[in-house]
CSV table of C-alpha atoms in Angstrom, one decimal:
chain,number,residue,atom,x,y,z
R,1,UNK,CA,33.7,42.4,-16.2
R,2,UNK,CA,32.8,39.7,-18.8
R,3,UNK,CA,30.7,36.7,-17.8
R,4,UNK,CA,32.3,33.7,-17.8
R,5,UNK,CA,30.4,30.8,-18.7
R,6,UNK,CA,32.6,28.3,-16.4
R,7,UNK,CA,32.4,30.3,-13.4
R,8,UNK,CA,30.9,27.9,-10.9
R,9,UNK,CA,31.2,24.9,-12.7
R,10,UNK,CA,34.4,23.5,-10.4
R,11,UNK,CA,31.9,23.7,-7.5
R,12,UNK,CA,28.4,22.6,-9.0
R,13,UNK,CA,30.6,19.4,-10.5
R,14,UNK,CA,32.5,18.9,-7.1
R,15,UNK,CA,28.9,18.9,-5.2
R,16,UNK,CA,28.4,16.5,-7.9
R,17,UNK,CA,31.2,14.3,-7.6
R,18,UNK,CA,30.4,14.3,-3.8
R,19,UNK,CA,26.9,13.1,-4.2
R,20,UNK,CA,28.3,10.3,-6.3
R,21,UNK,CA,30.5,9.3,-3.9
R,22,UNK,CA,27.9,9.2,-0.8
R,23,UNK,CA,25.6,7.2,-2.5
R,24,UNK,CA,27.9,4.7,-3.8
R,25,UNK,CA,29.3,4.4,-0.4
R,26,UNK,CA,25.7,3.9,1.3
R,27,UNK,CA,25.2,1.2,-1.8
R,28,UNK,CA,27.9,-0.9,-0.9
R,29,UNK,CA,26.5,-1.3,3.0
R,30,UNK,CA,22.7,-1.5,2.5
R,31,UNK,CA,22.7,-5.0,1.4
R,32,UNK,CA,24.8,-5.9,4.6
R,33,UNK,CA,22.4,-4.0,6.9
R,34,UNK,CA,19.6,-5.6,5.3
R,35,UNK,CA,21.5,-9.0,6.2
R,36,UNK,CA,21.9,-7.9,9.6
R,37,UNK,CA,18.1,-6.7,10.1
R,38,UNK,CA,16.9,-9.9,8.7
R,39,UNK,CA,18.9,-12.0,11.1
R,40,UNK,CA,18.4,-10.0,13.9
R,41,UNK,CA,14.5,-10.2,13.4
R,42,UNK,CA,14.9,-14.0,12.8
R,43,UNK,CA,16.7,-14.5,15.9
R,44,UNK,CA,14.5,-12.8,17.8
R,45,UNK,CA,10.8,-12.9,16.5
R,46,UNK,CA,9.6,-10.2,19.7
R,47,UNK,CA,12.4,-7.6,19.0
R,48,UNK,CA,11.4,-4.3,18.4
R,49,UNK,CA,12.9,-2.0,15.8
R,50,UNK,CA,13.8,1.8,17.0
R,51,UNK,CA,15.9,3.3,14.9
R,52,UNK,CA,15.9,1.9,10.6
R,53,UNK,CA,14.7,5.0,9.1
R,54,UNK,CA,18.2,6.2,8.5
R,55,UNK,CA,18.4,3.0,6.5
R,56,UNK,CA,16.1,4.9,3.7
R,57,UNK,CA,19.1,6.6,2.9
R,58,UNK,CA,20.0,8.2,-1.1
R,59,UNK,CA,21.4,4.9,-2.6
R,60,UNK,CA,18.2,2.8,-1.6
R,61,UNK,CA,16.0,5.6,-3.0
R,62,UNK,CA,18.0,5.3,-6.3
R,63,UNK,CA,17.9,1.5,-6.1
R,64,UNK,CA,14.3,1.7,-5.5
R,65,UNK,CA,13.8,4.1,-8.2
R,66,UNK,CA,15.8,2.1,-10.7
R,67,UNK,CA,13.6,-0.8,-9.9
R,68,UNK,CA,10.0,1.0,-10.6
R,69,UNK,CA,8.5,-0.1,-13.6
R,70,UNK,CA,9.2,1.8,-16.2
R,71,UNK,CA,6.1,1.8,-18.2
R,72,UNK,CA,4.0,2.5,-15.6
R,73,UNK,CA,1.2,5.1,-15.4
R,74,UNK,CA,2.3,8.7,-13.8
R,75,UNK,CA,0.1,9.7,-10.5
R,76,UNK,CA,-1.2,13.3,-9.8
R,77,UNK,CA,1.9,14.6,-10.5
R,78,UNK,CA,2.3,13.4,-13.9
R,79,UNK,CA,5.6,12.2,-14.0
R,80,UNK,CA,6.7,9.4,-15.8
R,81,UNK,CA,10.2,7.0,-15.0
R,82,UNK,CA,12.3,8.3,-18.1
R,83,UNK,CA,11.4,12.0,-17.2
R,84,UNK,CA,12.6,11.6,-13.8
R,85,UNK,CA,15.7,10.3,-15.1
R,86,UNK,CA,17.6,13.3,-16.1
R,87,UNK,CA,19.1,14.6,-13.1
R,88,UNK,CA,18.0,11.3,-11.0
R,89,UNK,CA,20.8,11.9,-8.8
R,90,UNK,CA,19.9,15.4,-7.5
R,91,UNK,CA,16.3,15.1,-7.4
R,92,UNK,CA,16.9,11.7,-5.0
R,93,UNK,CA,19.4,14.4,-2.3
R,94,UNK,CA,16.5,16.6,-2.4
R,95,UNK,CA,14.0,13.8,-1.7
R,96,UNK,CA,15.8,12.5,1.1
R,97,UNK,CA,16.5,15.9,2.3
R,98,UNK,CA,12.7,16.3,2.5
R,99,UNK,CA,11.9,12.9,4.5
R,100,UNK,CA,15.1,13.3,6.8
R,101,UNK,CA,13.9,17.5,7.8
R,102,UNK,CA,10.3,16.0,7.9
R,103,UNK,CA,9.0,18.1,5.0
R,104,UNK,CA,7.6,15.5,2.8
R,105,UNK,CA,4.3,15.2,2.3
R,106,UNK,CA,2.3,12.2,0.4
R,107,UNK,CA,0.3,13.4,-3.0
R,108,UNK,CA,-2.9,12.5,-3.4
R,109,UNK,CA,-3.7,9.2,-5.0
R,110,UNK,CA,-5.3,9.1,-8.9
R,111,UNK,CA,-7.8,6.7,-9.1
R,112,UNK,CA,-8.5,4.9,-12.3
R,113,UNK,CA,-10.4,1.8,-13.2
R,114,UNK,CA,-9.8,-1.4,-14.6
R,115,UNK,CA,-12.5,-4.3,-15.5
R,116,UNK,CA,-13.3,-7.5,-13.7
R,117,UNK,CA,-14.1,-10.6,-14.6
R,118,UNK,CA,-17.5,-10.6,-13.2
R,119,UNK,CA,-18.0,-7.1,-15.7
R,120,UNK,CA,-17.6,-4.6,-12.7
R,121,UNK,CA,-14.8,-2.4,-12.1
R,122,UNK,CA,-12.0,-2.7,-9.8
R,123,UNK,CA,-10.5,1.1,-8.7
R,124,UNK,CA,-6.5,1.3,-8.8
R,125,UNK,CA,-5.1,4.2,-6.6
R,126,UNK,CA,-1.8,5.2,-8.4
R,127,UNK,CA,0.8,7.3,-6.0
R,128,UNK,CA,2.7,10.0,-7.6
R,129,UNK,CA,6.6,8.9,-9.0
R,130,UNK,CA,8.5,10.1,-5.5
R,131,UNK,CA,5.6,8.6,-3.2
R,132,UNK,CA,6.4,5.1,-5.4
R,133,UNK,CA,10.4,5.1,-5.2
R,134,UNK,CA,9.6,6.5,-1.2
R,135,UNK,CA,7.3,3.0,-0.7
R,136,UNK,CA,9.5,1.1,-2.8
R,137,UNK,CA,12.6,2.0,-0.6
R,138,UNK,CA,10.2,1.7,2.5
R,139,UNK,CA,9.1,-1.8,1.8
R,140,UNK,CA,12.4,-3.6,1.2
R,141,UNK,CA,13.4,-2.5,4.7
R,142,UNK,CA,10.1,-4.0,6.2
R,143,UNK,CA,10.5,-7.4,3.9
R,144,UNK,CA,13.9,-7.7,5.6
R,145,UNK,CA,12.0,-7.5,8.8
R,146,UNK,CA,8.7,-9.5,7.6
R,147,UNK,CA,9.9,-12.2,5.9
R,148,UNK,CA,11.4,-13.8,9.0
R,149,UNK,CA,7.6,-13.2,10.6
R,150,UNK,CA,5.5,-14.8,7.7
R,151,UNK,CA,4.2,-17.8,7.6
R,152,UNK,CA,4.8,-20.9,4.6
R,153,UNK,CA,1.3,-21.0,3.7
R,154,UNK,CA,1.7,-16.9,2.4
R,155,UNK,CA,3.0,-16.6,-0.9
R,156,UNK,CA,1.6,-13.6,-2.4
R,157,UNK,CA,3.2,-10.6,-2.8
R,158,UNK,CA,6.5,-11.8,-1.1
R,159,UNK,CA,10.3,-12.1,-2.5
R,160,UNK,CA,11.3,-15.5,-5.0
R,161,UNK,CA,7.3,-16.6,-4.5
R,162,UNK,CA,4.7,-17.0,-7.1
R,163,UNK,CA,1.1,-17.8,-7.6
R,164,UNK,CA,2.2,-21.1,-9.4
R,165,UNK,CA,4.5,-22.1,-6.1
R,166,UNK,CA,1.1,-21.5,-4.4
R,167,UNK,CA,-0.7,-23.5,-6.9
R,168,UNK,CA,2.0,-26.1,-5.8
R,169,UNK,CA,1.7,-26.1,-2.5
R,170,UNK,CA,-2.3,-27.1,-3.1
R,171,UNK,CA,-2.2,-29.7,-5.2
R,172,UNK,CA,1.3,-31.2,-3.3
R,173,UNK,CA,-1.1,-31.1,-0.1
R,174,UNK,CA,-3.6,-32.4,-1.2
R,175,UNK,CA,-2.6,-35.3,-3.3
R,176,UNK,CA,0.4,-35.7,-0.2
R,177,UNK,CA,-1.7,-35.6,3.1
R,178,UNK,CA,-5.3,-36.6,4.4
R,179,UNK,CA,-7.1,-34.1,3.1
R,180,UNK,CA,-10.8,-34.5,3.1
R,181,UNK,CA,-12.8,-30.9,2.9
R,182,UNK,CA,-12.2,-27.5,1.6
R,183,UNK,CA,-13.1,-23.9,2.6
R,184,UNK,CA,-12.9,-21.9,-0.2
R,185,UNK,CA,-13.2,-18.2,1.1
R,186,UNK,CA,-13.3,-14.8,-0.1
R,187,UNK,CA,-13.1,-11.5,1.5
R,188,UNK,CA,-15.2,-8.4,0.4
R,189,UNK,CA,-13.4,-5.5,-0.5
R,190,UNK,CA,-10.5,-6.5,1.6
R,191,UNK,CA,-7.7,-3.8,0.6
R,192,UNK,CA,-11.2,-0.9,1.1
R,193,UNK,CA,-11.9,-3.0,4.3
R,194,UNK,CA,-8.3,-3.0,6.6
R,195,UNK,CA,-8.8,-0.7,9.6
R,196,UNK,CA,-6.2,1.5,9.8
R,197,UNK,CA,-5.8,1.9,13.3
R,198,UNK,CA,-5.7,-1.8,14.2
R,199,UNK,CA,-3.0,-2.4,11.5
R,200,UNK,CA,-0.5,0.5,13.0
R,201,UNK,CA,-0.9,-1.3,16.1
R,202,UNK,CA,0.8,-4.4,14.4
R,203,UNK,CA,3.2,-2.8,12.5
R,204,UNK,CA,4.7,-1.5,15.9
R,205,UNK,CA,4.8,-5.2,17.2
R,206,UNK,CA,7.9,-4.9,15.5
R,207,UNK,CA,8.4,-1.7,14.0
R,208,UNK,CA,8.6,1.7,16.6
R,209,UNK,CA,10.7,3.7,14.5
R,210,UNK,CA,8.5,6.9,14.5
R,211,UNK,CA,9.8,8.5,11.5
R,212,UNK,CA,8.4,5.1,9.6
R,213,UNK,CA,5.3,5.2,11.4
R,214,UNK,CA,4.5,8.6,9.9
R,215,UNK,CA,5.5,7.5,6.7
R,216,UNK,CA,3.2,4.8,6.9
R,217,UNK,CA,0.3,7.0,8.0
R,218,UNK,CA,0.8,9.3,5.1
R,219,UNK,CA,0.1,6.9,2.7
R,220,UNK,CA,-2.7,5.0,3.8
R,221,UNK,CA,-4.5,8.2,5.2
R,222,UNK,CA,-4.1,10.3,1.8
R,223,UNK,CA,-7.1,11.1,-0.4
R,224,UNK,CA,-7.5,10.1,-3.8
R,225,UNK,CA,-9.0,12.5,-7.1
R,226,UNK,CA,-11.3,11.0,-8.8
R,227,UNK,CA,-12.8,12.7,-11.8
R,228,UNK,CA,-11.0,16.3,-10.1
R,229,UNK,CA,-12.9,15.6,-6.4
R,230,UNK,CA,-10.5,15.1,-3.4
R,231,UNK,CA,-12.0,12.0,-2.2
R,232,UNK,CA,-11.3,10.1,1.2
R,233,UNK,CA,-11.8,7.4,3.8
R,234,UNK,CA,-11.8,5.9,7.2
R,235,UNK,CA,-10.7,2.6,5.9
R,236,UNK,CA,-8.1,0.9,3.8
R,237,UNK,CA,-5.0,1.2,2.1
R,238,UNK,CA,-5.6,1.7,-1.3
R,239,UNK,CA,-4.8,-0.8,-3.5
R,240,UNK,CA,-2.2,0.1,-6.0
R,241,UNK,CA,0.3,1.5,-4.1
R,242,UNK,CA,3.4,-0.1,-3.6
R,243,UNK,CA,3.3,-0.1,-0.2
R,244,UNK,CA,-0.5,-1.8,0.3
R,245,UNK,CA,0.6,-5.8,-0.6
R,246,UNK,CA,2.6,-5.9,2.1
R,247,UNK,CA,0.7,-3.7,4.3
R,248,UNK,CA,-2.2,-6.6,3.2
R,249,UNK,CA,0.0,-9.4,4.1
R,250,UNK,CA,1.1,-7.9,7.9
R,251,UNK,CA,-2.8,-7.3,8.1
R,252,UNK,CA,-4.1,-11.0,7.4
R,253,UNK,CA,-0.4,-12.7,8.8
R,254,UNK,CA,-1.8,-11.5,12.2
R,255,UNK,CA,-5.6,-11.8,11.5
R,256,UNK,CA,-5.4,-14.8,9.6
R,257,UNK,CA,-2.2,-17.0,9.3
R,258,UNK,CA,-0.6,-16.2,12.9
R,259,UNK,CA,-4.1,-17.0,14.8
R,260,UNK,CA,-4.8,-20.8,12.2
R,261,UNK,CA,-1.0,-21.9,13.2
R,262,UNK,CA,-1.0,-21.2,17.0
R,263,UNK,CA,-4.7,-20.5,18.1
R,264,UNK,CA,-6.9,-23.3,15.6
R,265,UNK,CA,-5.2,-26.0,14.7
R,266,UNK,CA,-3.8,-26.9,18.0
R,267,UNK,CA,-7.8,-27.3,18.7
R,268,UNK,CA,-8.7,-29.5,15.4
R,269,UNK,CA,-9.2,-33.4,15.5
R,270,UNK,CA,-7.2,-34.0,12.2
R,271,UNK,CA,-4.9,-31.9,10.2
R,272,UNK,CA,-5.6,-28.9,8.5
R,273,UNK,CA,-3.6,-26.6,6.2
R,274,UNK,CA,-3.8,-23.4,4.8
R,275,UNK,CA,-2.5,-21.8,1.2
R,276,UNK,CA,-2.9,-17.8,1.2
R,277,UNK,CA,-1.8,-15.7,-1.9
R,278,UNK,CA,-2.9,-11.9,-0.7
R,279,UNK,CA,-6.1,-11.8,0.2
R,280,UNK,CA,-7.3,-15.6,-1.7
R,281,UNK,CA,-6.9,-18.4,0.1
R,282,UNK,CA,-7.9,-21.7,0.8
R,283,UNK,CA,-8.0,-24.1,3.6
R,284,UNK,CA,-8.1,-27.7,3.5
R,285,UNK,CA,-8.7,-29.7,6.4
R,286,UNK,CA,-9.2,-33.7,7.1
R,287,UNK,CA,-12.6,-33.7,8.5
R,288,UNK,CA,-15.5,-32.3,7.9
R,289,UNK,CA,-16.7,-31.0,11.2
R,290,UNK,CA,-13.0,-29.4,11.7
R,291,UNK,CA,-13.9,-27.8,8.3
R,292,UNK,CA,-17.7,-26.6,9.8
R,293,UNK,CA,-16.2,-25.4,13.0
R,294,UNK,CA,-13.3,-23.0,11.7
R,295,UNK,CA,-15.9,-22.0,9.1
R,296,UNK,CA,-18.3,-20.5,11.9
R,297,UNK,CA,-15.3,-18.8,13.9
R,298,UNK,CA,-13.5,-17.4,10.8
R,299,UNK,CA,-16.5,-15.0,10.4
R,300,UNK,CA,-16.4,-14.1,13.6
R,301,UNK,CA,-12.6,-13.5,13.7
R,302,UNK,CA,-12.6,-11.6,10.7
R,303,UNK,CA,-15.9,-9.1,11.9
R,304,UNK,CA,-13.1,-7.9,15.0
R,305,UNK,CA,-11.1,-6.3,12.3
R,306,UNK,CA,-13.5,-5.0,10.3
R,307,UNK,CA,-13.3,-7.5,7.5
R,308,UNK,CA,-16.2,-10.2,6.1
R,309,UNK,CA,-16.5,-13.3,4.2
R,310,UNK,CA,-18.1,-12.8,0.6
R,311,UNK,CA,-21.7,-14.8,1.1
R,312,UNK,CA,-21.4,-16.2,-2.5
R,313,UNK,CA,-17.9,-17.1,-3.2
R,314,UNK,CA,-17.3,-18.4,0.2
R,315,UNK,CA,-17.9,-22.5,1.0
R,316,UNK,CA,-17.2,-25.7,1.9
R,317,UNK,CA,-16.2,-28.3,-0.5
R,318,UNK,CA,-15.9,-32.4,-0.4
R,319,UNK,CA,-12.8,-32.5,-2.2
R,320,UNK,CA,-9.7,-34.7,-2.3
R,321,UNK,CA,-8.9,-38.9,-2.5
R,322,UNK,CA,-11.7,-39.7,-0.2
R,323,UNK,CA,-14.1,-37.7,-2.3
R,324,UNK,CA,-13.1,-39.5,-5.9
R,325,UNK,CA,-13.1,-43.3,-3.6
R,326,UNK,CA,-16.6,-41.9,-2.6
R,327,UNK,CA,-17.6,-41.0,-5.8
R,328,UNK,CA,-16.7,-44.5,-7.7
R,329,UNK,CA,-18.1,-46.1,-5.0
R,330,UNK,CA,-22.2,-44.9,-4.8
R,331,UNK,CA,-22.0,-44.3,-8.4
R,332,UNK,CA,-22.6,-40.7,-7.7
R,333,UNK,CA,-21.5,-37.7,-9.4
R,334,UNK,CA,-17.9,-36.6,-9.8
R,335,UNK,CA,-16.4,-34.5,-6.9
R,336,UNK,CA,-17.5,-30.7,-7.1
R,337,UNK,CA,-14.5,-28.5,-8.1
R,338,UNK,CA,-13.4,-24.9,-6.9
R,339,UNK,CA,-11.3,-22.4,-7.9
R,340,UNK,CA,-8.3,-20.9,-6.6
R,341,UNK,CA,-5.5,-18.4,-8.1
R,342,UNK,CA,-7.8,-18.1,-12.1
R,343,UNK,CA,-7.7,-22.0,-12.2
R,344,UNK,CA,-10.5,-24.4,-11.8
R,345,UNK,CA,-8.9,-27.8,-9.8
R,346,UNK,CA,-10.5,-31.2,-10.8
R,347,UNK,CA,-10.4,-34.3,-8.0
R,348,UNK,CA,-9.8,-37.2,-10.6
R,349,UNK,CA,-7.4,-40.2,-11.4
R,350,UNK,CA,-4.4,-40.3,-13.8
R,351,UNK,CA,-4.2,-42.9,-16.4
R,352,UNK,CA,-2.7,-45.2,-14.4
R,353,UNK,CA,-5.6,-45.0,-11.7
R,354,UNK,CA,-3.3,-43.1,-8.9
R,355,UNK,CA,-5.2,-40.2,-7.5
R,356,UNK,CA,-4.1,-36.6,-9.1
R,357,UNK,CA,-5.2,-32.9,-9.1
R,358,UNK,CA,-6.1,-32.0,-13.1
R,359,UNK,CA,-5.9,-27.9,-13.5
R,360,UNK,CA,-7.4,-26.2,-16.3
R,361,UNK,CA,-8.1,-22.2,-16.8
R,362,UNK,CA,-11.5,-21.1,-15.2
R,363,UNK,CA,-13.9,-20.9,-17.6
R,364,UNK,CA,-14.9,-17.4,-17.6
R,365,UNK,CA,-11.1,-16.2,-17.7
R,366,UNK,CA,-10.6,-18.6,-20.4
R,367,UNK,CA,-13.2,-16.7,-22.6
R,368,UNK,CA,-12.2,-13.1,-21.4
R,369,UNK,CA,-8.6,-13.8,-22.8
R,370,UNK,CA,-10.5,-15.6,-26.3
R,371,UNK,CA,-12.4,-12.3,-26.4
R,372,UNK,CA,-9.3,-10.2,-26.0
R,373,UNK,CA,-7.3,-11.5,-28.6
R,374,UNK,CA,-10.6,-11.9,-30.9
R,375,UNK,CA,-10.7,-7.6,-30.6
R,376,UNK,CA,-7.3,-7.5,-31.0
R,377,UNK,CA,-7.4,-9.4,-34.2
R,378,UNK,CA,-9.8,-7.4,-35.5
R,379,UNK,CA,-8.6,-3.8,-34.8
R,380,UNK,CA,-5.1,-4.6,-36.6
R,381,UNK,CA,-6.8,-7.0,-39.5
R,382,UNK,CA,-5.0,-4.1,-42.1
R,383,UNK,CA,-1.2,-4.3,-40.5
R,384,UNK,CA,1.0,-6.5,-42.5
R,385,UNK,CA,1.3,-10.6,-41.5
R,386,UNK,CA,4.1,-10.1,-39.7
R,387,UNK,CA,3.1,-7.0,-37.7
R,388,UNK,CA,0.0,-9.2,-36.9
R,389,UNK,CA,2.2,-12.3,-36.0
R,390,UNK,CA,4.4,-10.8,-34.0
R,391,UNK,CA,1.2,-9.0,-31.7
R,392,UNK,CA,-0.4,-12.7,-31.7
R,393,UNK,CA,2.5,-14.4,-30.8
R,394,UNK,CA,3.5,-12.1,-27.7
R,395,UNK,CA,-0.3,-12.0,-26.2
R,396,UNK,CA,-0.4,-15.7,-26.6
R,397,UNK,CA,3.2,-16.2,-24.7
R,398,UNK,CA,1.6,-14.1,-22.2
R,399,UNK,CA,-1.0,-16.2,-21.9
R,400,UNK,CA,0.7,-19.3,-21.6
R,401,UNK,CA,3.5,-18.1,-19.2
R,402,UNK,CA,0.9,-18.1,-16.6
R,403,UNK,CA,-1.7,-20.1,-18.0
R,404,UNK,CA,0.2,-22.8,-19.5
């Protein structure tokens, strides 16, 4: 008997038409149930969750995937977004299928490098394509859950927030309340530092849904290759996953923000306030021995989860209206500055003599970007001027979206 080269097709293109329909259908509700979660969490900031992982269902993996960057580098695997995207659909079921029969299993992590600006090298861990749209899906459940936990003073890493509504929130507290002294702080290695086993334990303050929990403990437990060795660790959550930010902001929201709102300030002679974006921050306080005696705790607080205070970059600062007043006053030098978010912040007067913030580019970013362009000039000196100008035009844009 001939073969017929339609045979099957009806039922390959109903199975298909089926999918389609399933994961349109789950589309239309997730935003509802992430509504739901949300206020439930918000109305109840002890409630424990039991039962979300069905949540992680095809059409948040596909939303998730769709909202990967698409130019980003491929993990162990090799896969990049637009090779994933032929037969998206189908390779999402049998994704799903995986994490819902408990077959999944995390890849290992490839490390790369990137430069700092103090000239060392910061390692990236980057997760293979299905371990990103599996985090991706994973951590827009938990944000429904989160957000209605964290705290004003976090802005990193969190929906509609920025570094420059951080930089904001500074300059509007300290030009706006009496703000005296500064601790600028810095933690060493924090995303290499979070103990794994402490940070579980907060996650199921709220989350108890086993199936997430062993989600959870894939990723942060998996090794990464570096240079072809199988490499891993007691500690952390290696940073470049799309999972670790907000793993890092649970981590410091109950180290850090939770324990300053309820457990310090309450014991403080003046007012203090703090302005976190992941693991920078700074706090600001309106006398100096309320600045001194959080200092000395801090460290303490932080060695109890494994995490410490960067000897150099970590220090208190006379800064703010009383510090300029001071200043004009003895005849003494100008206010010292600090840094905070890759600008340096200036205590000084505006024309008109009112007391204002000025905020320029830290110096030694300032010339790493100069550089930059200065080697990027030179490598394409032979294109034509408008190649040239168009390459300028959008490194210097990118520049001053941020810097400007």
């Amino acid at each position: 008997m001939p073969w017929d080269p339609d045979e099957g097709r009806g039922e390959q293109d109903n199975a298909s038409v089926n999918r389609n329909i399933t994961i349109h259908r789950y589309r239309g509700s997730m935003s509802t149930e992430l509504e739901r979660i949300s206020k439930l969490a918000r109305e109840n900031r002890r409630l424990q969750f039991l039962s979300i992982a069905q949540y992680l269902n095809p059409a948040a993996l596909l939303e998730a995937f769709r909202r990967l960057r698409k130019d980003a580098s491929a993990g162990v695997d090799g896969i990049k977004y637009g090779e994933y995207q032929k037969g998206t659909e189908e390779k999402i079921q049998k994704l799903h299928e995986r994490v819902r029969q408990k077959r999944y299993r995390a890849q290992p992590l490839r490390r790369v490098y990137i430069p700092k600006e103090d000239g060392k090298q910061r390692p990236l861990s980057i997760p293979s394509l299905e371990d990103k749209i599996l985090q991706k899906a994973t951590a827009t459940l938990l944000n429904a859950i989160y957000e209605q936990d964290f705290y004003e003073c976090s802005y990193g890493f969190r929906p509609g927030r920025s570094q420059h509504q951080a930089l904001d929130a500074v300059k509007r507290t300290i030009c706006g309340r009496p703000v005296g002294w500064l601790l600028e702080a810095d933690i060493s290695g924090y995303f290499d530092a979070i103990v794994r086993s402490q940070l579980m334990e907060m996650i199921e303050r709220r989350v108890k849904d086993g199936s997430i929990l062993r989600l959870i403990c894939k990723w942060i437990n998996v090794g990464v290759i570096d240079e072809g060795r199988l490499l891993t660790s007691e500690t952390g959550t290696g940073q470049g996953q799309i999972i670790s930010p907000l793993l890092a902001n649970i981590y410091l929201h109950y180290v850090l923000d939770e324990w300053f709102e309820t457990d310090v300030k309450c014991r403080l002679r003046g007012e203090a306030h703090e302005v976190r974006f992941a693991d920078d921050f700074i706090m600001l306080f309106e006398y100096k021995e309320d600045a001194e005696r959080v200092l000395r705790v801090l460290a303490k607080r932080f060695a109890k989860y494994g995490l410490t205070l960067h000897p150099e970059k970590t220090r208190l600062v006379e800064f703010g209206r009383s510090a300029v007043l001071k200043s004009e006053t003895t005849g003494g030098k100008a206010p010292d500055t600090f840094d905070f978010l890759g600008f340096t912040h200036i205590a000084t007067r505006s024309r008109r003599g009112y007391f204002t913030i000025h905020v320029r580019t830290m110096r030694k970013r300032l010339k790493r970007s100069i550089k930059a362009v200065k080697e990027w000039c030179e490598e394409h000196r032979h294109d034509s001027i408008d190649k040239q100008q168009r390459g300028l035009n959008k490194k210097l844009t990118g520049h001053y979206q941020y810097d400007g």
